[in-house]
Short mmCIF file of C-alpha atoms and ligand atoms in Angstrom, two decimals:
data_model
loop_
_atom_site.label_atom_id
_atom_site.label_comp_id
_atom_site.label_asym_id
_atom_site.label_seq_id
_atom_site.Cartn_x
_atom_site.Cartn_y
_atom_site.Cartn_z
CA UNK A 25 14.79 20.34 12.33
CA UNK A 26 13.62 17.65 10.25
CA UNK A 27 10.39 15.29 11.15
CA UNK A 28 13.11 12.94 12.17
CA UNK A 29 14.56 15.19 14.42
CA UNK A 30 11.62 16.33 15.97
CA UNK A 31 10.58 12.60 16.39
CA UNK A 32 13.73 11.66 18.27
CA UNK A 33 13.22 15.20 20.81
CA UNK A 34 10.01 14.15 21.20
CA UNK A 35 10.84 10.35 22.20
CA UNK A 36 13.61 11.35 24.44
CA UNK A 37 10.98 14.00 26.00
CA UNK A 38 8.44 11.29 26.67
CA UNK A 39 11.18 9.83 28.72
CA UNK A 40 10.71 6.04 28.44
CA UNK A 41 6.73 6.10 28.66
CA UNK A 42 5.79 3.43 26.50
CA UNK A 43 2.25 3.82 26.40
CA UNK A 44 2.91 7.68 25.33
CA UNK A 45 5.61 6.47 23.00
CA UNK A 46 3.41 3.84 20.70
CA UNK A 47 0.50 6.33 20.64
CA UNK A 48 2.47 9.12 19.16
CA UNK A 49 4.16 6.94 16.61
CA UNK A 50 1.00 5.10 15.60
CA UNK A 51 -0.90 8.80 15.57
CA UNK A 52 2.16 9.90 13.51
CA UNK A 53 2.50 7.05 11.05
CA UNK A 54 -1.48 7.09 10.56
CA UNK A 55 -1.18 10.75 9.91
CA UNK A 56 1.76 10.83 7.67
CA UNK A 57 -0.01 7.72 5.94
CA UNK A 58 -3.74 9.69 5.55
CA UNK A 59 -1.48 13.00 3.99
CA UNK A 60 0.51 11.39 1.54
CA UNK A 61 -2.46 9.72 0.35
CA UNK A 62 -4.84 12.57 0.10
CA UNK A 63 -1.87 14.72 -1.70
CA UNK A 64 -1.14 17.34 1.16
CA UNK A 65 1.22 19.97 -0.21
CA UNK A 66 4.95 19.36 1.91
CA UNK A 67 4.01 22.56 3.79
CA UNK A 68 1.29 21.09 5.06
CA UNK A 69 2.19 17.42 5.49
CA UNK A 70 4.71 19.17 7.76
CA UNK A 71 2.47 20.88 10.29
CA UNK A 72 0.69 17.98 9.96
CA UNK A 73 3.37 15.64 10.93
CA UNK A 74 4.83 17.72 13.85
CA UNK A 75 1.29 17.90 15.22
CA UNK A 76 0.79 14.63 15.27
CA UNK A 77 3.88 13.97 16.95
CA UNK A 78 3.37 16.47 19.66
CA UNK A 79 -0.81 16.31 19.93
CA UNK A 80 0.26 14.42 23.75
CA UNK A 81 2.66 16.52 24.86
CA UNK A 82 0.46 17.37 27.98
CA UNK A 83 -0.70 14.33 28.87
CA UNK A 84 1.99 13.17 31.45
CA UNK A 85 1.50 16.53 33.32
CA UNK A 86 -2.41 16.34 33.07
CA UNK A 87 -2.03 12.94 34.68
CA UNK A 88 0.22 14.32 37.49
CA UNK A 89 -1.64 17.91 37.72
CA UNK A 90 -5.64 17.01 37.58
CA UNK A 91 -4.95 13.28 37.89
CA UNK A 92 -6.54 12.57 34.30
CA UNK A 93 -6.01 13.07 30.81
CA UNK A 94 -9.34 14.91 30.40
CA UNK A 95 -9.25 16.86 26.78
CA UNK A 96 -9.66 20.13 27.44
CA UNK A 97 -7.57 20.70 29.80
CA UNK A 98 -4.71 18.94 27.82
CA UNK A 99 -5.22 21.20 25.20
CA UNK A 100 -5.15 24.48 26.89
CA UNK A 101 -1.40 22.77 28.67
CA UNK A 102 -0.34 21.13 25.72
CA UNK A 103 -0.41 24.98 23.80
CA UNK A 104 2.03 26.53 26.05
CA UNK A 105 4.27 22.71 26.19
CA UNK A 106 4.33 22.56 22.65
CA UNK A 107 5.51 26.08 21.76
CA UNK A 108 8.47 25.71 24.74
CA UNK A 109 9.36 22.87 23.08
CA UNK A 110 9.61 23.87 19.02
CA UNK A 111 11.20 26.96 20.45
CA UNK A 112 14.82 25.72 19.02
CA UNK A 113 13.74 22.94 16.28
CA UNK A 114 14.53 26.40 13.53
CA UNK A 115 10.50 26.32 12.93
CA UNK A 116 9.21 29.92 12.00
CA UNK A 117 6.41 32.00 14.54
CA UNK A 118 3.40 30.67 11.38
CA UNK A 119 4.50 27.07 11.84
CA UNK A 120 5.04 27.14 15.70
CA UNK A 121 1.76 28.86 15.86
CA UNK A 122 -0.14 26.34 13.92
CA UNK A 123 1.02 23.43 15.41
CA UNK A 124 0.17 24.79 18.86
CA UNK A 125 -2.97 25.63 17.65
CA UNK A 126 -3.50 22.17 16.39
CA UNK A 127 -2.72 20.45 19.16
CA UNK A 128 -4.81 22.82 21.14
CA UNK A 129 -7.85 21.82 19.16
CA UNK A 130 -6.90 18.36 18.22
CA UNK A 131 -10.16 16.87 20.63
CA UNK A 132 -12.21 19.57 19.44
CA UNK A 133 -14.30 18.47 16.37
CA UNK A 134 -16.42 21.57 15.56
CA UNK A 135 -14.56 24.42 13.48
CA UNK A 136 -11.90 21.98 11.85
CA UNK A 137 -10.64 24.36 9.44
CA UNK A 138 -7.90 22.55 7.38
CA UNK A 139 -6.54 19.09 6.15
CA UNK A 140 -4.11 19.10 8.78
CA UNK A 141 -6.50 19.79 11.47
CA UNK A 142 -8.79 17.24 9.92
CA UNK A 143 -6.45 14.37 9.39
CA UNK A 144 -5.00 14.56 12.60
CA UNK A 145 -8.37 14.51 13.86
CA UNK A 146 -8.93 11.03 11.78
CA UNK A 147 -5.43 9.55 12.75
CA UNK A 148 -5.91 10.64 16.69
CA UNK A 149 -9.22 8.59 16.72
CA UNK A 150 -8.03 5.39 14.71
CA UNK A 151 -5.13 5.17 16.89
CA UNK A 152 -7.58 5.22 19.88
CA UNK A 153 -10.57 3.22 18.70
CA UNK A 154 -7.90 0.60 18.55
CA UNK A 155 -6.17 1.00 21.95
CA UNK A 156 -9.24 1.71 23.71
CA UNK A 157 -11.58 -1.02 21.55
CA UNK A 158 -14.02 1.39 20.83
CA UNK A 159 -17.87 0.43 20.18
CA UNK A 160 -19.22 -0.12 16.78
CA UNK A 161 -21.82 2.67 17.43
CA UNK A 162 -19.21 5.01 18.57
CA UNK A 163 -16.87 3.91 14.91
CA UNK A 164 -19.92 4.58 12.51
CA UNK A 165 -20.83 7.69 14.01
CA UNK A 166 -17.30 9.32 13.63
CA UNK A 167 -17.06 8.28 10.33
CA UNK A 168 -20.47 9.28 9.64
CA UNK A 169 -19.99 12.48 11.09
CA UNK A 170 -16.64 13.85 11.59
CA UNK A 171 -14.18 11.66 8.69
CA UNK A 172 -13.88 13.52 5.42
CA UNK A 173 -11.61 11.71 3.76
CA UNK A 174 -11.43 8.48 1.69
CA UNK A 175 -8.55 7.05 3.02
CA UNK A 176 -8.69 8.28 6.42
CA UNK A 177 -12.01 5.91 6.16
CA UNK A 178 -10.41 2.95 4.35
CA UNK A 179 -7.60 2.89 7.18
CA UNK A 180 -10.18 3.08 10.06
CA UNK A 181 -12.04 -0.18 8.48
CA UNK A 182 -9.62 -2.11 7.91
CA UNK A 183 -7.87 -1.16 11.67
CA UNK A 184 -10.95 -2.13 13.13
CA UNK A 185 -13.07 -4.59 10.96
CA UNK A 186 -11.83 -7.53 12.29
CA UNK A 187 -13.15 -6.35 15.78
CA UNK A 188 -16.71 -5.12 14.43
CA UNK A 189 -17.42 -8.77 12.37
FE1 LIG B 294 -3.76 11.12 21.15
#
């Protein structure tokens, strides 16, 4: 399947949850956005991509199951919902296996160990310092600390100056 394809599964999956729907398409396009800029290779920019749509998958059942969206426990779900659901999008066992492992990790931020990992990191948190108005404190320190890349940074300032003048 293309991105495209995998974007429209994954929309009618998140059956009419809005909230779910504009965070995976702003985590996507931020994602897509940071790759292309940096120069990802197409291999990469795909895993990348796919991740980025899927990082959520869990978070409808975390909400029903433990009543919260609480990171880790969306990740360890979100491993097993993600695989069941590439299982027919024609992805081979590598890519499947990255992507789950992705969004298995994607609220983990020691042991990032590639671009796609670390830009999905970058467009996860720009997509939620917006929606969630996060401090200035909080901003400075993740870009101090856990952003590696230019534009990943350029994005996140201009998303959020206007709210930290
Ligand atoms: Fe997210």
């Amino acid at each position: 399947m293309t991105v495209s394809e995998i974007m429209e599964k994954m929309i009618k999956f998140s059956d009419g949850n809005i909230h779910d729907i504009d965070h995976l398409i702003r985590v996507w396009t931020y994602a897509r956005t940071i790759g292309e800029l940096e120069g990802l290779d197409s291999d990469t920019q795909f895993i990348l991509e796919i991740a980025a749509i899927t990082h959520d998958i869990a978070c409808p059942l975390c909400r029903e199951k433990f009543q919260n969206t609480n990171g880790k426990h969306q990740e360890e779900e979100g491993v097993l919902m993600v695989k069941a659901f590439l299982k027919d999008a024609g992805l081979d066992d590598g890519q499947i296996d990255r992507v789950a492992y992705l969004v298995g990790h994607h609220h983990t931020f020691s042991g990032i160990d590639g671009m796609d990992y670390q830009i999905l990191v970058e467009a996860d948190y720009i997509a939620n310092a917006s929606e969630n108005g996060y401090s200035r404190a909080n901003i400075n320190n993740f870009m101090e600390k856990i952003m590696k890349t230019d534009s990943g940074k350029r994005l996140l300032a201009a998303v959020m100056g206007r709210a930290l003048t």
